[in-house]
Tab-separated table of C-alpha atoms in Angstrom:
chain	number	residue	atom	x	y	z
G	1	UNK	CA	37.943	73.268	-25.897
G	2	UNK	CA	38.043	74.379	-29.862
G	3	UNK	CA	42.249	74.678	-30.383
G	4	UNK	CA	41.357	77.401	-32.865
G	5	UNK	CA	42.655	75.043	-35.765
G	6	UNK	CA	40.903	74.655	-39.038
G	7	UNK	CA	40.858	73.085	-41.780
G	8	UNK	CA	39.209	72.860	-45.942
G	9	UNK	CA	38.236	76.575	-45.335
G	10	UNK	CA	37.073	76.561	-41.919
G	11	UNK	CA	34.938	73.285	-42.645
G	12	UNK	CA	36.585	71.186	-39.676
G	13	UNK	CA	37.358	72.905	-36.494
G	14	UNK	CA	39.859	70.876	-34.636
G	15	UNK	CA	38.946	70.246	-31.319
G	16	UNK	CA	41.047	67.689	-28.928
G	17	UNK	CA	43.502	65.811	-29.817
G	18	UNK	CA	43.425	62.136	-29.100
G	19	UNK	CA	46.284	60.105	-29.790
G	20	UNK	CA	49.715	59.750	-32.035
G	21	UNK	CA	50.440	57.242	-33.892
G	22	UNK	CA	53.662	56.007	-36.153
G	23	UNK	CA	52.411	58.277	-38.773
G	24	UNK	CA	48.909	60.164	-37.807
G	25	UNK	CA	47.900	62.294	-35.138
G	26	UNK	CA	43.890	61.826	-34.362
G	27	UNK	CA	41.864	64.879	-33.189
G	28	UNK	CA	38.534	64.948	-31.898
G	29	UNK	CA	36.762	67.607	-35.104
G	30	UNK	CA	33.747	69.360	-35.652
G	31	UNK	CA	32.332	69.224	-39.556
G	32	UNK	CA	30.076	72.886	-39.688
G	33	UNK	CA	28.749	71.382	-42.982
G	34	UNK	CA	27.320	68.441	-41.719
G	35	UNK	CA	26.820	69.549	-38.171
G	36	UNK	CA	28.444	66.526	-36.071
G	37	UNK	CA	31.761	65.052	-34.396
G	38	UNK	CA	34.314	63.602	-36.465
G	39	UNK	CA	37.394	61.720	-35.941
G	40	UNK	CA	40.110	63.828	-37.968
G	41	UNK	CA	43.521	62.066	-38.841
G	42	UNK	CA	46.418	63.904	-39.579
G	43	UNK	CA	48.818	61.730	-41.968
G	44	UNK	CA	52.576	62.527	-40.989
G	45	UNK	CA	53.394	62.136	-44.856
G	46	UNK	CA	56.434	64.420	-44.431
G	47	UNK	CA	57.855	61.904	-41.948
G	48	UNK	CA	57.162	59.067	-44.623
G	49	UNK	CA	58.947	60.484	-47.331
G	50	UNK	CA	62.193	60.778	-45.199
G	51	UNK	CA	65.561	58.936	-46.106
G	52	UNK	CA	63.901	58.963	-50.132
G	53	UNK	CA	63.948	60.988	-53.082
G	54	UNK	CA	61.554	63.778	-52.349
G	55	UNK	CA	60.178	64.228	-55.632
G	56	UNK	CA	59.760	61.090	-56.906
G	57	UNK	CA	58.144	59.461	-53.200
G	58	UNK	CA	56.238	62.250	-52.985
G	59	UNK	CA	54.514	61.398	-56.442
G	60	UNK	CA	54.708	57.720	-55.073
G	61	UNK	CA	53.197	58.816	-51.594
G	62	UNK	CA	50.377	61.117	-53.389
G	63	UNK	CA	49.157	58.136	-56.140
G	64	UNK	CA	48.921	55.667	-53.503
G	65	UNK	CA	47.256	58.000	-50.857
G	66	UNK	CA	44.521	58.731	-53.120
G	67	UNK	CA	44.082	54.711	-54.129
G	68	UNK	CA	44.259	53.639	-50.300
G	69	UNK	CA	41.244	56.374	-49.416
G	70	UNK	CA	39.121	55.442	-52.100
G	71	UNK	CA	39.414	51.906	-51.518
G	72	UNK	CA	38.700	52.805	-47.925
G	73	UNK	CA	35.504	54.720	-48.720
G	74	UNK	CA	34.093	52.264	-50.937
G	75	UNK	CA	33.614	50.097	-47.713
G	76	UNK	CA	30.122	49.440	-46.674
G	77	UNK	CA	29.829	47.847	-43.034
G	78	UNK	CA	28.051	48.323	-40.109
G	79	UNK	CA	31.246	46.998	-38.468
G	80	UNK	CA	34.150	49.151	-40.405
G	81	UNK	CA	33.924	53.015	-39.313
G	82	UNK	CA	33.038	54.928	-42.487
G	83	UNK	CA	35.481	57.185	-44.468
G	84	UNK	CA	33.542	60.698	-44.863
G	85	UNK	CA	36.176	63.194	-46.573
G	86	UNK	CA	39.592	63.510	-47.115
G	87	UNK	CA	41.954	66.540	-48.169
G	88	UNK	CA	45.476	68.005	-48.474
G	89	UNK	CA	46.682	71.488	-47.250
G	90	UNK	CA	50.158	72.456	-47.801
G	91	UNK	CA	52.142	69.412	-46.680
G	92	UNK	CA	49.265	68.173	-44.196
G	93	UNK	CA	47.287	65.758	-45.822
G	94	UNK	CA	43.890	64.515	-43.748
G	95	UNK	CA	41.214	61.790	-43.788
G	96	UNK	CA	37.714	62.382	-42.065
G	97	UNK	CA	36.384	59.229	-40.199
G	98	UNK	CA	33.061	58.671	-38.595
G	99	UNK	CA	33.572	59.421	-34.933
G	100	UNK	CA	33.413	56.519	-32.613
G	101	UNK	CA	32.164	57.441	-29.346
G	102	UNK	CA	33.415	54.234	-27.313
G	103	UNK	CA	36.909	52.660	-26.378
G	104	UNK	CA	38.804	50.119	-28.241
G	105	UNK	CA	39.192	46.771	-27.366
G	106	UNK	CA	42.550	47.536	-25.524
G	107	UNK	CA	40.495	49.138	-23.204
G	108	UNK	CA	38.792	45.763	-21.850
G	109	UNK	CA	42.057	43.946	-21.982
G	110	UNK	CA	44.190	45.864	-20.065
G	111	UNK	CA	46.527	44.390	-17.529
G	112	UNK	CA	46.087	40.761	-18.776
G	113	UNK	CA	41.922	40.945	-18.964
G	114	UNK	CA	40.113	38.273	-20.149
G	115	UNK	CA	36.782	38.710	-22.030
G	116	UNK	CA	33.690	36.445	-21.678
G	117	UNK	CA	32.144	33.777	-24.198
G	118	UNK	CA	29.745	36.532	-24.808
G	119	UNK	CA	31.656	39.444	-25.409
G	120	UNK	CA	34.087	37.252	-27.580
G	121	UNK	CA	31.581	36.002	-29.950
G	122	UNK	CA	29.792	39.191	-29.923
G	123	UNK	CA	32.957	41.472	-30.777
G	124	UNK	CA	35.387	38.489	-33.192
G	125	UNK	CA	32.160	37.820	-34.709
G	126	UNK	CA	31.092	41.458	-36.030
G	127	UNK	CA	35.209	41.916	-36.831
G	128	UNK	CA	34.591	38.995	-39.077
G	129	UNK	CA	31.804	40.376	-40.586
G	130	UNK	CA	33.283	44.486	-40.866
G	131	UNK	CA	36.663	41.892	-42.463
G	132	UNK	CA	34.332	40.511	-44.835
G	133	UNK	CA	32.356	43.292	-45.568
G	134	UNK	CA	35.983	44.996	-46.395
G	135	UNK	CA	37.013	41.868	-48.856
G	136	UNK	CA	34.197	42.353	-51.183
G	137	UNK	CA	35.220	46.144	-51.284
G	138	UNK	CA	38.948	44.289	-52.443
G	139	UNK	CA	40.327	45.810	-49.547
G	140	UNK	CA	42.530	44.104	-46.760
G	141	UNK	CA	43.278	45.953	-43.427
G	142	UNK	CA	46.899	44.622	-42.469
G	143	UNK	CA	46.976	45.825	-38.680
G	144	UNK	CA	44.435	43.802	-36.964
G	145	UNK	CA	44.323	44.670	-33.404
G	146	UNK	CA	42.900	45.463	-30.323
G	147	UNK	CA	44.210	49.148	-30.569
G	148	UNK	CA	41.923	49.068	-34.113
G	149	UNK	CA	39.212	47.521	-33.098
G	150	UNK	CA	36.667	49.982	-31.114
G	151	UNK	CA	33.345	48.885	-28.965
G	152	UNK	CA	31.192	52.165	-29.550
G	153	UNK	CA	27.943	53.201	-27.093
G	154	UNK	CA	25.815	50.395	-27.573
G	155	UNK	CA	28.556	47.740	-27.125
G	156	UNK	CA	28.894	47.474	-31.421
G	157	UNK	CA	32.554	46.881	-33.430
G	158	UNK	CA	33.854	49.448	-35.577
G	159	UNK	CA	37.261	48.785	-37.595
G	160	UNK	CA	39.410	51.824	-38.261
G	161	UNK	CA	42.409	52.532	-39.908
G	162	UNK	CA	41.876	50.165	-42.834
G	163	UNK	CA	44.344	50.997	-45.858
G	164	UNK	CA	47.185	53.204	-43.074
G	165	UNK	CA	49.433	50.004	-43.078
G	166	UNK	CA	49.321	49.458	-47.079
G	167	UNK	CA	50.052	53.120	-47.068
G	168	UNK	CA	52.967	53.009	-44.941
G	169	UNK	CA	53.940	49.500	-46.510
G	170	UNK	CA	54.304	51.787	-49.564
G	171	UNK	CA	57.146	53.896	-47.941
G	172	UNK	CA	58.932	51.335	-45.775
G	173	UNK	CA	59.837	47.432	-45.855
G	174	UNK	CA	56.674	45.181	-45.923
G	175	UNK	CA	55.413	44.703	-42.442
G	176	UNK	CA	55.817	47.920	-41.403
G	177	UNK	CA	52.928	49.126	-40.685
G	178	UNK	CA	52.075	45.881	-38.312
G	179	UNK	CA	51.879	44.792	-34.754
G	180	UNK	CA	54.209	42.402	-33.852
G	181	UNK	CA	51.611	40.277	-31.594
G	182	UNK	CA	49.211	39.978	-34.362
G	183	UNK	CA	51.242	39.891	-37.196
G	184	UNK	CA	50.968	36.826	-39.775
G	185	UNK	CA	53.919	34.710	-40.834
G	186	UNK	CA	53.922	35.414	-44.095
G	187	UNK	CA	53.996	39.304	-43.529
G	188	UNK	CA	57.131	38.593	-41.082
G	189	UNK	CA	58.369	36.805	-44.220
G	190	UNK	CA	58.141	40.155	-46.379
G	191	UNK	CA	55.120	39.032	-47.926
G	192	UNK	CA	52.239	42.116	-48.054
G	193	UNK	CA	50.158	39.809	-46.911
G	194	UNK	CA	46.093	38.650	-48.079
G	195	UNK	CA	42.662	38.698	-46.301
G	196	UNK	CA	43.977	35.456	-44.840
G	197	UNK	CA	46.381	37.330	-43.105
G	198	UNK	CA	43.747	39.249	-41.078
G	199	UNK	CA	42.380	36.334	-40.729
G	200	UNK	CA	45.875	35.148	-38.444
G	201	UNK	CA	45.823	38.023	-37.261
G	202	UNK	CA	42.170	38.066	-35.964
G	203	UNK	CA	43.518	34.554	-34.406
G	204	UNK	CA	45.862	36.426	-32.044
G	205	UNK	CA	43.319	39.032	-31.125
G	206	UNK	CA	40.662	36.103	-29.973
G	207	UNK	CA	43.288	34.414	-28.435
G	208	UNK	CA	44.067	37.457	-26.124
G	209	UNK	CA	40.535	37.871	-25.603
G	210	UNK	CA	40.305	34.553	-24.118
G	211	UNK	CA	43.283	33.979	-22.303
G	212	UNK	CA	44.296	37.305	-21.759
G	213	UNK	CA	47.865	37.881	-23.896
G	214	UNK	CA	48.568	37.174	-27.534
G	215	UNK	CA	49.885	33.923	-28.447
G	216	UNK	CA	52.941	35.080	-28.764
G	217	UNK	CA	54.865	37.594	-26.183
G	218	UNK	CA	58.057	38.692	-25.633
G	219	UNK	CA	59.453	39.736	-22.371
G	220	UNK	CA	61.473	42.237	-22.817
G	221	UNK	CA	59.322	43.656	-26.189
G	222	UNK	CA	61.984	41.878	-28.268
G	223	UNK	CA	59.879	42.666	-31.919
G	224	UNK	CA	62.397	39.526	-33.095
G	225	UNK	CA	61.607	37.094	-31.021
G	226	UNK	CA	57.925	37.897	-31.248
G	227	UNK	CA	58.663	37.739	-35.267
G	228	UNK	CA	60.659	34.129	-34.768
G	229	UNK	CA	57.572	32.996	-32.857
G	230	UNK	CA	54.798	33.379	-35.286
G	231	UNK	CA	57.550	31.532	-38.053
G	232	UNK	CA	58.551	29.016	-36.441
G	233	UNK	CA	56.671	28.173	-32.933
G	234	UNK	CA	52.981	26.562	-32.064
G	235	UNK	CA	51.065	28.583	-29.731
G	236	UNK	CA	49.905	26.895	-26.460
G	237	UNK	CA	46.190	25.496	-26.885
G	238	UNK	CA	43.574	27.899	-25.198
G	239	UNK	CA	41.760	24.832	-23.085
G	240	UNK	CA	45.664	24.610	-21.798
G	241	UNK	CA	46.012	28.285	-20.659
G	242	UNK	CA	42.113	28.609	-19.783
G	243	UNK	CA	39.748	26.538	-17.947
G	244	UNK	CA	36.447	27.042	-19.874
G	245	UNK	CA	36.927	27.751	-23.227
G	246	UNK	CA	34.703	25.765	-25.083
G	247	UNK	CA	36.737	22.748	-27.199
G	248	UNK	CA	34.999	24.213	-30.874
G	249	UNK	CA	36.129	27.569	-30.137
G	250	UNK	CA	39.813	26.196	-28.950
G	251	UNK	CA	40.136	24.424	-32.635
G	252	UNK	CA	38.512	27.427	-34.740
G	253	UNK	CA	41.599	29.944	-32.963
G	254	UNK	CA	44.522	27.051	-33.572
G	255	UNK	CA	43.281	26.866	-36.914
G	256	UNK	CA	43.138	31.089	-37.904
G	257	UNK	CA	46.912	30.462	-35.899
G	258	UNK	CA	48.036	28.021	-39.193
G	259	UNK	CA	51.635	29.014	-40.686
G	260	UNK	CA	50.267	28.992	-43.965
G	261	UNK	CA	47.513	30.858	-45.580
G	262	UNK	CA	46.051	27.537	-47.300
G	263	UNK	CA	45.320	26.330	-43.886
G	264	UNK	CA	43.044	28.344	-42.495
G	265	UNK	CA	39.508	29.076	-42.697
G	266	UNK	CA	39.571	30.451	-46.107
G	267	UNK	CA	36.634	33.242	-45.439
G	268	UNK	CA	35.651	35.632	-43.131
G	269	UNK	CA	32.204	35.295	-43.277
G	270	UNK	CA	32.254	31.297	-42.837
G	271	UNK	CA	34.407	31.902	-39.656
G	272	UNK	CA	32.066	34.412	-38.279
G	273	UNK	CA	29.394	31.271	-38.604
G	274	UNK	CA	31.786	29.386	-36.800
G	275	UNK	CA	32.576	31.456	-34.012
G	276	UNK	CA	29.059	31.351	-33.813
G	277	UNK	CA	28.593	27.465	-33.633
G	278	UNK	CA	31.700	27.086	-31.697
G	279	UNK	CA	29.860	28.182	-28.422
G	280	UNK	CA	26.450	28.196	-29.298
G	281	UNK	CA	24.202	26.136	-27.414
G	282	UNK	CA	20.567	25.196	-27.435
G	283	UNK	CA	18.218	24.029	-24.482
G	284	UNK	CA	16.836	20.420	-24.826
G	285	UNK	CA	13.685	20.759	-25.825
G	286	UNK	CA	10.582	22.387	-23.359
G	287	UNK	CA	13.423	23.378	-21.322
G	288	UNK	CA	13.523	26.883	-20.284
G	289	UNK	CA	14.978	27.216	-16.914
G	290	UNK	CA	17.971	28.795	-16.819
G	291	UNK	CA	19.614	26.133	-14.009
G	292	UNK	CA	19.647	23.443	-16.331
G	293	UNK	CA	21.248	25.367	-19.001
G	294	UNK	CA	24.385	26.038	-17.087
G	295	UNK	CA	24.018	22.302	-16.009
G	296	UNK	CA	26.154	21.694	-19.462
G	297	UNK	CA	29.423	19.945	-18.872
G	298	UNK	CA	30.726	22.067	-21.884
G	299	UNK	CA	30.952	25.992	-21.504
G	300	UNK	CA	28.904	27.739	-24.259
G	301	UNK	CA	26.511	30.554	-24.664
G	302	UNK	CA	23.153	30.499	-24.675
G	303	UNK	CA	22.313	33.020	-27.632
G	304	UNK	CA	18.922	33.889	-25.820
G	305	UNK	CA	21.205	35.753	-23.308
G	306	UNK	CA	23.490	37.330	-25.996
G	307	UNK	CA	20.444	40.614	-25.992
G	308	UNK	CA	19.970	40.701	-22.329
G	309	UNK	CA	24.046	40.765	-21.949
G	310	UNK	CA	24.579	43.337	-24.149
G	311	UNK	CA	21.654	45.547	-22.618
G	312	UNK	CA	22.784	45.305	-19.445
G	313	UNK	CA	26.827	46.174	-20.697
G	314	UNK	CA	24.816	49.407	-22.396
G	315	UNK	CA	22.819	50.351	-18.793
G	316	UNK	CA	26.111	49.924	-17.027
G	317	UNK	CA	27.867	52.294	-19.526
G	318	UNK	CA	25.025	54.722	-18.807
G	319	UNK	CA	25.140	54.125	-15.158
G	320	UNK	CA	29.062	54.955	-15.221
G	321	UNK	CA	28.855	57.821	-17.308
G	322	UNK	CA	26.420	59.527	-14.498
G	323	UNK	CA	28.035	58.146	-11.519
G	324	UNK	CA	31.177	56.909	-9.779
G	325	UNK	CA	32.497	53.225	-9.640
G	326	UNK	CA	31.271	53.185	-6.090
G	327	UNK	CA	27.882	54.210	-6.423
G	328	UNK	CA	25.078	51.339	-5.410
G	329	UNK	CA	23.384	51.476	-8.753
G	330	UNK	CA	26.888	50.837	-10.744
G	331	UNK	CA	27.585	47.933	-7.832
G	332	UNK	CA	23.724	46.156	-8.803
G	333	UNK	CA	24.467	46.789	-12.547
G	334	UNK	CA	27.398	44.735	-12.019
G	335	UNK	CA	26.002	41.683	-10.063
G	336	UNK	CA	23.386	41.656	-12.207
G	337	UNK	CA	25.677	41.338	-15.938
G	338	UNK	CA	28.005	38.645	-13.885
G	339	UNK	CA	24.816	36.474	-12.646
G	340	UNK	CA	23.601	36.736	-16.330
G	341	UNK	CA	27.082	35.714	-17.639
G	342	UNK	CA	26.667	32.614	-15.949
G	343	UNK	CA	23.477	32.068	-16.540
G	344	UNK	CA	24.045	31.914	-20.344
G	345	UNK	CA	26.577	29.205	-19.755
G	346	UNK	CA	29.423	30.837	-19.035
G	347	UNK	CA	30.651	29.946	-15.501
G	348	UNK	CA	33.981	31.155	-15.962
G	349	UNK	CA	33.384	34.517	-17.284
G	350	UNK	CA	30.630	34.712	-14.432
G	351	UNK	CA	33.673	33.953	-11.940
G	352	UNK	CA	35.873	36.447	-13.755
G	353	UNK	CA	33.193	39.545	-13.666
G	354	UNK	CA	32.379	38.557	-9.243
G	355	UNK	CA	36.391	38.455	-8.523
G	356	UNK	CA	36.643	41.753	-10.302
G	357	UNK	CA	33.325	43.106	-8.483
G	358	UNK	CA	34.588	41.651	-5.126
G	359	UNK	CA	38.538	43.421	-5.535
G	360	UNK	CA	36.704	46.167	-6.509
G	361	UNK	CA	34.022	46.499	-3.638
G	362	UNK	CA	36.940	45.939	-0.952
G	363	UNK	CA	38.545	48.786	-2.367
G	364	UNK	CA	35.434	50.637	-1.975
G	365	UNK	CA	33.798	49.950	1.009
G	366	UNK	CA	36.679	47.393	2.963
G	367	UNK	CA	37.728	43.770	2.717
G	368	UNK	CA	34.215	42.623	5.055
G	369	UNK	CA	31.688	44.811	3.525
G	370	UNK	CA	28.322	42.843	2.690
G	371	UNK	CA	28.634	44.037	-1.402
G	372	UNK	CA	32.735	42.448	-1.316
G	373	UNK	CA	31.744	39.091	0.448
G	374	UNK	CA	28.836	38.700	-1.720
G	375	UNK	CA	30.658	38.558	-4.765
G	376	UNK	CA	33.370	36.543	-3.814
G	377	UNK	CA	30.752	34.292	-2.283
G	378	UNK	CA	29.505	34.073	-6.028
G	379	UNK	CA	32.461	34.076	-7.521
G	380	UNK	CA	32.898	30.682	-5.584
G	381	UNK	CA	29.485	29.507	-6.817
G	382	UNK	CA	30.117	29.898	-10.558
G	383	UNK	CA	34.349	28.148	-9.934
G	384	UNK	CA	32.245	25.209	-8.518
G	385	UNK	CA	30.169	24.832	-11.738
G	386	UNK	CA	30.558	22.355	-14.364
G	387	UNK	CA	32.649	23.507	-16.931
């Protein structure tokens, strides 16, 4: 439904709107000129420039608004979602963003999720490479997270909101414009931090993927104690919180989790080869059958799979857009994307996908139903192998 809004002389026709952050609103636009979706922010500078000297932050605000979009823009990544336009009316400044049509990555880790091998080096790889991509542009994102990390139609990263938290760094005390979870120690330290600290930051974000929670949590959302964690405490190894994490992949996340900058991997593009390594693994030679793959000791993927995974991820995506949860050829989509899981040498992300499948098909169709008991039946199967 078209709100009626517009904006640059009718150009963008505000649609829905999305979401509110600290200091944007997102709509859902329409750009007549070019004749598709965009994703329209609406920059709350007005609530930036309060508790200063108007005149003088406002000049501030305006000079480093205009640096932060062009550095922005001058991003070229198949992985970073693509600055189009941006504008001022009044007191509402805007940027125009390539529209993502997808859900971030807080979408598949809700309620303590885990991801598989696959979708982990899949999604931390192409961040690596959109981070990368961003460095030789000079620019560093500073809010690393789930939340800005989004998994479009065909299962593909796009980073947004690169340059907002320099922007609001501008306005505030350094760190601002972070997330406590994934925030480095040197930005907790007032520092405005470097590509290295995305590179912490992407740390936290694969360790949630894996384990299901950053590495470092508060109870009772105590931002302090979260911020006296990443100075001063050692997170818990992965292997330690989750059986079947592969041991390279264990020692690549510790070491993005260093204190100090110098310590970690010192590139983006290197670690996306490494997350790579860290789980890759190749049949013996003239071996093809998929049995002896998974006969590893170690978990790892089995890049011939990483294609057929992420097909079947799309043709569930389709399936679910047509139909409900419940509906058989959702169900099959399912089994079929868990038995592959495994099959690429995953066993506990296999195990992961059938428990989900089995809760879900006893809320569907009863605890005995042939579809629930199957699952869990295979769920059992993939626990029992080697991992």
């Amino acid at each position: 439904m078209n709100t009626g809004k517009v904006l640059a002389g009718g150009r963008y026709h505000l649609d829905r709107h999305l979401g509110r952050g600290g200091m944007a609103d997102v709509w859902l636009a329409f750009d007549t000129k070019m004749d598709r979706p965009v994703a329209l922010k609406l920059l709350a500078l007005d609530r930036l420039r309060q508790g200063h000297r108007r005149d003088a932050l406002t000049e501030h605000i305006n000079a480093r608004y205009e640096k932060e979009w062009q550095s922005m823009a001058r991003i070229r990544s198949p992985y970073v979602a693509a600055i189009h336009d941006r504008g001022e009316e009044g007191e509402q400044a805007y940027l125009v963003m390539e529209w993502i049509d997808g859900k971030s990555l807080d979408h598949y880790l809700g309620k303590g999720s885990t991801l598989t091998l696959s979708q982990t080096v899949r999604w931390a790889g192409q961040t690596c490479e959109g981070l990368a991509d961003a460095y030789q542009a000079e620019v560093v994102h500073r809010d690393i997270k789930p939340a800005n990390i989004m998994i479009n139609e065909r299962g593909d990263v796009r980073i947004v909101d690169f340059g907002l938290a320099r922007l609001l760094d501008a306005t505030e005390t350094h760190g601002a414009g972070a997330t406590w979870q994934y925030v480095a120690p040197e930005r907790c330290d007032g520092e405005p931090g470097t590509h290295l600290s995305d590179l912490y930051s992407l740390g936290c974000v694969m360790y949630e993927m894996l384990t299901g929670s950053p590495p470092f949590t508060s109870r009772h959302d105590d931002s302090m104690a979260v911020v006296a964690m990443h100075l001063r405490q050692t997170p818990t190894p992965l292997r330690r919180v989750r059986r079947g994490v592969p041991e390279k992949l264990n020692d690549l996340v510790m070491s993005l989790l260093a204190k100090r900058p110098e310590q970690r991997p010192q590139h983006a593009d290197i670690v996306a080869k490494l997350i790579r390594q860290a789980v890759e693994h190749a049949p013996a030679s003239g071996t093809s059958s998929a049995r002896l793959v998974v006969a590893s000791e170690n978990p790892h993927v089995n890049m011939d799979f990483v294609e057929r995974i992420r097909a079947q991820e799309q043709q569930l995506r389709e399936l679910l857009a047509m139909h409900s949860g419940d509906h058989v050829e959702v169900i099959e989509a399912r089994f079929s994307l868990a038995e592959l899981t495994g099959e690429s040498g995953d066993p506990r992300g296999a195990a992961d996908l059938y428990e989900r499948l089995g809760t879900d098909c006893t809320v569907f169709y009863g605890p005995y139903s042939s579809r629930a008991l199957d699952a869990f039946d295979a769920m059992a199967r993939w626990i029992a192998s080697p991992a």
